[in-house]
Amino acid sequence: MAVEKKLMSKKKPTFPVNEMLNAYLKNYNRNTKISIFYDDLLRFQGSVVVYDKDDEDTLWVRTYYSEFDREEIDRSLKKVYTILHSDGNDSTIPFLNVDAIDYCTFGNSKPFRIKIRNILNDNFTYFYVKKADASRIYGLELEHILSPHNMNFLVHKDTLIEEHIAGIPGDDFIRDILPNCTELEKSQIAKEFVKFKERCLIRLLGDMRSYNYVITPTHDFDHIIYKIRAIDFDQQSFEGNLKVYNLQFMKENFKMIEMVGKKLQNDSILQYKIEERSFMAKRMLNTPRRSARLIKCMKADTISFPENVALLKKQLIKYVGDVKFRECNNMGEILETILAFVKRNYIDISNNELF
C-alpha cells in the first residue's frame, strides 16, 4: 500500500462532460437517450454481499428494490441492453430477464453491474452503469482508436453505459493460471505484456494494476494465444507522476515484469515496443479526423489538476528529452505532443523503408 500512496495522488474527481465532448459523442453515435440514470439505481432498499466460488468477498453487493421501482428499472435496463447490443427494437424485450443488479463498493466509479439473461436459451451477459466522467470517456475513446479492440459504450447526460469486457482478471490469471503455463506460452504472454505496457504509457492510461486489465485466451490450432486488454479507464490522463502510466511500477504486476525479464532479451523488448508504436501510428493515420477531433476536445477540456500537468510535463521532458512539453498547458496538449512524436517517428521509419 505504501508504494501505491507514493504513485497515486489525491482521489480523482468526476469531470463533467462539456458541450464540445458531447457534440463529439453525438457525431460518433455514442450519445443516445435512455430512460434510466445512474442515480435511479441508487434507490435500492437493501443489499447482500456477493461471494465468489471460494467464498471470498468480491466487494460487490446484490441490490434489492421496492416492487414498484424494480418493475420500472427492469424495463428500462432491458431497453438499454437492446440499444447497446442491437437497434433498440422492443421485440426482444419479452425474452430478456434482469437476473441481478450488483453495486461495487470498491474503487472510484462505484459502478452497477447488470446481468441480462435470454430466457429462451439461458445465455447471459453483463453491462455496467456508471457516472459519466469526461476523463473515463476519453479513455474509452482512445482505447477504441489506438488499440486493437473496439469499445461499445453509450452516454446520456450524467450516465455512462459500458459493455462488459470478457476475460480472466489479471490478478486471478497471475495467481492461478500463469504458474501452469508452458514456457512457450509464458514467452507469448511476456510479448503481449510489453505491448500492452507500451500502449498504456504512450496514451497515458494510468493505474493498470493487475485487477484493472483482463487476459483473454484464444485457441489457435494446437496452441493458445493470450491477449491483454484494459477494463478500467478511470485514470486516463489525470496523474502527474509518470510512473502511474508505467505498469512496471505497480507491485501487483511484479510477477509479469519478472517473467518479461526472464523470457525476453532487450532487443526483443525494443522490437515489440516499436511494433506497438507503429500499430498506434497506423490507427491514427487511418482515422485522422476522429483522432484529431478527440484530441481537440481534450485540449479544450479540464481533466486534471494544474499541479499534475506541471509535474507530468517536467517528468516527460526528462524521460524523452523533448522540450516541446514545456509549451503544453493541459493534459490534452501533453497527449497530443506524445502522439505527434509517435506518428512522426513512424513516418520517418516508413520513409527509410525499415519495415
Coordinates of C-alpha atoms in Angstrom, one line a residue:
M1 CA 0.0 0.0 0.0
A2 CA 2.9 2.3 0.7
V3 CA 4.1 2.0 -2.9
E4 CA 0.6 3.0 -4.2
K5 CA 0.4 6.1 -1.9
K6 CA 3.7 7.3 -3.5
L7 CA 2.4 6.7 -7.0
M8 CA -1.2 7.9 -6.7
S9 CA -2.2 11.4 -5.7
K10 CA -5.4 12.5 -4.0
K11 CA -8.7 10.9 -5.1
K12 CA -9.6 11.8 -8.7
P13 CA -12.9 13.8 -9.0
T14 CA -15.5 13.2 -11.6
F15 CA -15.1 15.6 -14.5
P16 CA -18.3 16.7 -16.3
V17 CA -19.0 16.1 -20.0
N18 CA -18.8 19.5 -21.7
E19 CA -20.7 20.6 -24.8
M20 CA -17.7 20.0 -27.1
L21 CA -17.2 16.4 -26.0
N22 CA -21.0 15.9 -26.1
A23 CA -21.1 17.0 -29.7
Y24 CA -18.2 14.6 -30.5
L25 CA -20.2 11.7 -28.9
K26 CA -23.3 12.6 -30.9
N27 CA -21.3 12.7 -34.1
Y28 CA -20.0 9.1 -33.5
N29 CA -23.2 7.7 -32.2
R30 CA -22.1 7.4 -28.6
N31 CA -24.8 9.6 -27.3
T32 CA -28.4 8.4 -27.1
K33 CA -31.5 8.9 -25.0
I34 CA -32.1 6.3 -22.3
S35 CA -34.9 6.2 -19.7
I36 CA -32.7 5.3 -16.6
F37 CA -29.9 7.1 -14.9
Y38 CA -27.1 6.1 -12.5
D39 CA -28.9 7.9 -9.7
D40 CA -32.0 5.9 -10.3
L41 CA -30.1 2.7 -9.4
L42 CA -29.0 4.2 -6.1
R43 CA -32.6 3.9 -4.8
F44 CA -32.0 0.3 -3.7
Q45 CA -33.6 -0.6 -0.3
G46 CA -31.2 -3.3 0.7
S47 CA -28.3 -5.5 -0.4
V48 CA -26.4 -8.7 0.3
V49 CA -22.7 -9.4 -0.2
V50 CA -21.7 -11.3 -3.4
Y51 CA -19.2 -14.1 -2.7
D52 CA -17.0 -15.9 -5.3
K53 CA -16.7 -19.6 -5.7
D54 CA -14.2 -19.7 -2.9
D55 CA -16.5 -17.8 -0.5
E56 CA -14.3 -14.7 -0.8
D57 CA -16.0 -11.3 -0.6
T58 CA -16.0 -9.9 -4.2
L59 CA -16.5 -6.3 -3.0
W60 CA -19.8 -6.3 -4.9
V61 CA -23.2 -6.3 -3.3
R62 CA -26.5 -7.5 -4.8
T63 CA -29.1 -4.8 -4.6
Y64 CA -32.9 -5.1 -3.9
Y65 CA -35.6 -2.6 -4.8
S66 CA -39.2 -2.0 -4.0
E67 CA -41.6 -3.9 -6.2
F68 CA -42.7 -0.7 -7.9
D69 CA -39.1 0.6 -8.5
R70 CA -37.9 -2.9 -9.7
E71 CA -40.6 -3.2 -12.4
E72 CA -39.7 0.2 -13.8
I73 CA -35.9 -0.3 -13.5
D74 CA -36.1 -3.8 -15.1
R75 CA -38.0 -2.4 -18.1
S76 CA -35.5 0.4 -18.6
L77 CA -32.4 -1.8 -18.2
K78 CA -33.8 -4.2 -20.8
K79 CA -34.3 -1.3 -23.2
V80 CA -30.7 -0.1 -22.6
Y81 CA -29.5 -3.6 -23.4
T82 CA -31.3 -3.6 -26.8
I83 CA -29.8 -0.2 -27.6
L84 CA -26.3 -1.2 -26.6
H85 CA -26.3 -4.6 -28.4
S86 CA -28.8 -4.1 -31.2
D87 CA -31.0 -1.4 -32.8
G88 CA -33.1 -0.7 -29.7
N89 CA -36.1 -2.7 -31.1
D90 CA -38.6 -3.6 -28.4
S91 CA -39.4 -7.0 -30.0
T92 CA -36.7 -8.9 -28.0
I93 CA -37.6 -7.3 -24.6
P94 CA -40.1 -10.1 -23.6
F95 CA -37.3 -12.6 -23.9
L96 CA -34.9 -10.8 -21.6
N97 CA -34.7 -11.0 -17.8
V98 CA -32.7 -8.9 -15.4
D99 CA -31.1 -11.5 -13.2
A100 CA -29.1 -9.3 -11.0
I101 CA -28.2 -5.6 -10.3
D102 CA -24.9 -5.5 -8.4
Y103 CA -23.2 -2.5 -6.9
C104 CA -19.4 -2.2 -6.4
T105 CA -18.3 -0.8 -3.1
F106 CA -14.7 -0.6 -4.2
G107 CA -12.9 1.9 -6.4
N108 CA -13.6 5.3 -7.8
S109 CA -16.5 4.9 -10.1
K110 CA -18.9 2.8 -7.8
P111 CA -20.5 1.1 -10.9
F112 CA -23.6 -1.0 -11.1
R113 CA -23.2 -4.4 -12.9
I114 CA -26.3 -5.6 -14.7
K115 CA -26.7 -9.3 -15.6
I116 CA -29.1 -9.8 -18.5
R117 CA -30.3 -13.3 -19.4
N118 CA -32.1 -14.5 -22.5
I119 CA -34.9 -16.7 -21.1
L120 CA -35.1 -18.7 -24.4
N121 CA -31.6 -20.2 -24.1
D122 CA -30.3 -19.1 -20.7
N123 CA -27.4 -17.2 -22.4
F124 CA -26.4 -14.1 -20.3
T125 CA -24.2 -11.1 -20.5
Y126 CA -23.3 -8.1 -18.4
F127 CA -23.1 -4.3 -18.9
Y128 CA -22.2 -1.5 -16.5
V129 CA -24.0 1.7 -15.4
K130 CA -21.6 4.4 -14.2
K131 CA -21.5 8.1 -13.5
A132 CA -20.4 9.8 -16.7
D133 CA -16.8 11.1 -16.3
A134 CA -15.1 13.0 -19.1
S135 CA -11.6 11.5 -18.5
R136 CA -13.1 8.0 -18.4
I137 CA -14.9 8.7 -21.7
Y138 CA -11.6 10.0 -23.3
G139 CA -10.0 6.7 -22.1
L140 CA -12.7 4.6 -23.7
E141 CA -12.5 6.5 -27.0
L142 CA -8.7 6.4 -27.0
E143 CA -8.8 2.7 -26.5
H144 CA -11.3 2.4 -29.4
I145 CA -9.0 4.4 -31.7
L146 CA -5.5 3.3 -30.6
S147 CA -5.9 -0.3 -29.5
P148 CA -6.8 -3.5 -31.4
H149 CA -10.1 -3.5 -29.5
N150 CA -13.5 -1.9 -30.3
M151 CA -15.3 -0.3 -27.4
N152 CA -19.0 -0.3 -27.1
F153 CA -20.5 2.3 -24.8
L154 CA -23.2 4.9 -24.5
V155 CA -23.5 8.3 -22.8
H156 CA -26.7 10.2 -21.8
K157 CA -26.3 13.3 -19.7
D158 CA -24.6 12.2 -16.4
T159 CA -24.8 8.4 -17.1
L160 CA -22.4 6.1 -18.8
I161 CA -23.3 2.6 -20.1
E162 CA -20.3 0.3 -20.8
E163 CA -20.3 -3.1 -22.4
H164 CA -18.7 -5.9 -20.4
I165 CA -15.2 -6.8 -21.5
A166 CA -14.8 -10.6 -21.2
G167 CA -11.6 -12.1 -19.9
I168 CA -9.7 -13.5 -16.9
P169 CA -9.0 -10.8 -14.4
G170 CA -5.2 -10.2 -14.4
D171 CA -4.7 -10.8 -10.7
D172 CA -6.6 -14.2 -10.9
F173 CA -4.6 -15.1 -14.0
I174 CA -1.2 -14.3 -12.4
R175 CA -2.1 -16.2 -9.3
D176 CA -3.9 -19.3 -10.7
I177 CA -3.1 -19.8 -14.3
L178 CA 0.3 -18.3 -15.1
P179 CA 2.3 -20.8 -13.0
N180 CA 0.9 -23.6 -15.0
C181 CA 1.6 -22.1 -18.4
T182 CA 4.2 -23.7 -20.7
E183 CA 7.4 -21.9 -21.3
L184 CA 6.3 -21.0 -24.9
E185 CA 3.0 -19.6 -23.5
K186 CA 5.0 -17.5 -21.0
S187 CA 7.1 -16.1 -23.8
Q188 CA 4.0 -15.1 -25.7
I189 CA 2.3 -13.6 -22.7
A190 CA 5.6 -11.6 -22.0
K191 CA 5.4 -10.2 -25.5
E192 CA 1.8 -9.2 -25.1
F193 CA 2.6 -7.6 -21.8
V194 CA 5.4 -5.5 -23.3
K195 CA 3.0 -4.3 -26.0
F196 CA 0.2 -3.6 -23.5
K197 CA 2.6 -1.7 -21.2
E198 CA 3.8 0.4 -24.1
R199 CA 0.3 1.2 -25.3
C200 CA -0.8 2.3 -21.8
L201 CA 2.3 4.5 -21.4
I202 CA 2.0 6.2 -24.8
R203 CA -1.7 7.0 -24.5
L204 CA -1.4 8.0 -20.7
L205 CA -3.7 5.3 -19.3
G206 CA -2.8 5.1 -15.6
D207 CA -3.3 2.7 -12.7
M208 CA -3.1 -0.5 -14.7
R209 CA -2.8 -2.8 -11.7
S210 CA -3.5 -6.4 -12.4
Y211 CA -7.1 -6.2 -11.5
N212 CA -7.7 -3.4 -13.9
Y213 CA -7.0 -5.5 -17.0
V214 CA -8.0 -8.9 -18.3
I215 CA -6.3 -11.6 -20.2
T216 CA -8.2 -13.4 -22.9
P217 CA -7.1 -16.8 -24.2
T218 CA -7.9 -17.8 -27.8
H219 CA -7.3 -21.3 -29.2
D220 CA -5.4 -21.2 -32.5
F221 CA -4.8 -24.7 -34.0
D222 CA -2.8 -26.6 -31.4
H223 CA -1.9 -23.7 -29.1
I224 CA -3.4 -20.8 -27.1
I225 CA -2.8 -17.1 -27.8
Y226 CA -3.2 -14.7 -24.9
K227 CA -4.2 -11.1 -25.3
I228 CA -4.2 -8.4 -22.7
R229 CA -6.7 -5.5 -22.6
A230 CA -7.7 -2.8 -20.2
I231 CA -11.1 -2.8 -18.4
D232 CA -10.8 0.3 -16.3
F233 CA -10.3 3.8 -17.8
D234 CA -10.8 5.9 -14.8
Q235 CA -7.2 7.1 -14.7
Q236 CA -6.9 8.5 -18.2
S237 CA -4.5 11.4 -18.3
F238 CA -5.1 12.5 -14.7
E239 CA -2.0 11.8 -12.6
G240 CA 1.2 13.9 -12.8
N241 CA 3.6 11.1 -11.8
L242 CA 4.7 9.4 -15.0
K243 CA 5.2 6.1 -13.1
V244 CA 1.5 5.8 -12.7
Y245 CA 1.3 5.2 -16.5
N246 CA 4.1 2.6 -16.4
L247 CA 2.9 -0.9 -15.4
Q248 CA 6.3 -2.0 -14.1
F249 CA 5.9 0.3 -11.1
M250 CA 2.7 -1.4 -9.9
K251 CA 3.5 -4.1 -7.3
E252 CA 0.6 -6.2 -8.5
N253 CA 2.4 -6.6 -11.8
F254 CA 5.8 -7.6 -10.5
K255 CA 5.4 -11.3 -11.4
M256 CA 4.7 -10.3 -15.0
I257 CA 7.6 -7.9 -15.1
E258 CA 9.8 -10.6 -13.7
M259 CA 8.6 -13.0 -16.4
V260 CA 9.4 -10.5 -19.1
G261 CA 12.9 -10.2 -17.8
K262 CA 13.4 -13.9 -17.9
K263 CA 11.8 -14.7 -21.2
L264 CA 12.7 -11.7 -23.4
Q265 CA 16.1 -10.2 -24.4
N266 CA 16.4 -6.4 -24.5
D267 CA 16.5 -6.4 -28.3
S268 CA 13.1 -8.3 -28.4
I269 CA 11.6 -5.9 -25.9
L270 CA 12.6 -2.9 -28.1
Q271 CA 11.3 -4.6 -31.2
Y272 CA 7.9 -5.2 -29.6
K273 CA 7.7 -1.6 -28.4
I274 CA 8.4 -0.3 -31.9
E275 CA 5.8 -2.7 -33.3
E276 CA 3.2 -1.3 -30.8
R277 CA 4.0 2.3 -31.5
S278 CA 3.8 1.6 -35.3
F279 CA 0.4 0.0 -34.8
M280 CA -0.8 3.0 -32.9
A281 CA 0.5 5.4 -35.5
K282 CA -1.3 3.4 -38.3
R283 CA -4.5 3.5 -36.3
M284 CA -4.2 7.3 -36.0
L285 CA -3.3 7.7 -39.7
N286 CA -6.3 5.5 -40.7
T287 CA -8.7 7.6 -38.6
P288 CA -7.2 11.1 -38.9
R289 CA -10.4 13.1 -38.4
R290 CA -11.7 11.1 -35.4
S291 CA -8.4 11.1 -33.5
A292 CA -7.8 14.8 -34.3
R293 CA -11.3 15.8 -33.2
L294 CA -11.0 13.8 -29.9
I295 CA -7.6 15.4 -29.1
K296 CA -9.2 18.8 -29.9
C297 CA -11.9 18.1 -27.3
M298 CA -9.3 17.1 -24.7
K299 CA -7.2 20.3 -25.3
A300 CA -10.3 22.4 -24.6
D301 CA -11.2 20.4 -21.5
T302 CA -10.1 20.1 -17.9
I303 CA -9.5 16.6 -16.8
S304 CA -6.7 17.0 -14.2
F305 CA -5.2 19.5 -11.7
P306 CA -2.7 22.2 -12.8
E307 CA -0.1 20.7 -10.4
N308 CA -0.4 17.3 -12.1
V309 CA 0.0 18.8 -15.5
A310 CA 3.2 20.7 -14.4
L311 CA 4.7 17.6 -12.8
L312 CA 4.0 15.3 -15.9
K313 CA 5.5 17.9 -18.2
K314 CA 8.7 18.0 -16.1
Q315 CA 9.0 14.2 -16.0
L316 CA 8.3 13.8 -19.7
I317 CA 11.0 16.3 -20.6
K318 CA 13.4 14.2 -18.5
Y319 CA 12.1 10.9 -19.9
V320 CA 12.1 11.6 -23.6
G321 CA 14.3 14.8 -23.8
D322 CA 11.7 16.7 -25.9
V323 CA 11.4 20.4 -24.7
K324 CA 8.1 20.7 -26.6
F325 CA 6.3 19.6 -23.5
R326 CA 7.1 22.9 -21.9
E327 CA 4.6 24.6 -24.1
C328 CA 1.8 22.3 -23.0
N329 CA -1.0 23.8 -20.9
N330 CA -3.1 20.8 -20.1
M331 CA -3.4 17.0 -20.5
G332 CA -4.8 17.2 -24.0
E333 CA -1.8 19.1 -25.2
I334 CA 0.6 16.7 -23.5
L335 CA -1.1 13.7 -25.1
E336 CA -1.1 15.5 -28.5
T337 CA 2.6 16.0 -28.2
I338 CA 3.3 12.4 -27.4
L339 CA 1.1 11.1 -30.2
A340 CA 2.6 13.5 -32.7
F341 CA 6.0 12.1 -31.7
V342 CA 4.8 8.6 -32.3
K343 CA 3.4 9.4 -35.7
R344 CA 6.4 11.4 -36.7
N345 CA 8.8 8.6 -35.9
Y346 CA 6.6 6.0 -37.7
I347 CA 6.6 8.1 -40.8
D348 CA 10.4 8.6 -40.7
I349 CA 10.9 4.9 -40.3
S350 CA 8.5 4.1 -43.1
N351 CA 10.2 6.5 -45.4
N352 CA 13.5 4.8 -44.6
E353 CA 12.0 1.5 -45.7
L354 CA 13.0 -0.2 -42.5
F355 CA 9.7 -2.0 -42.3

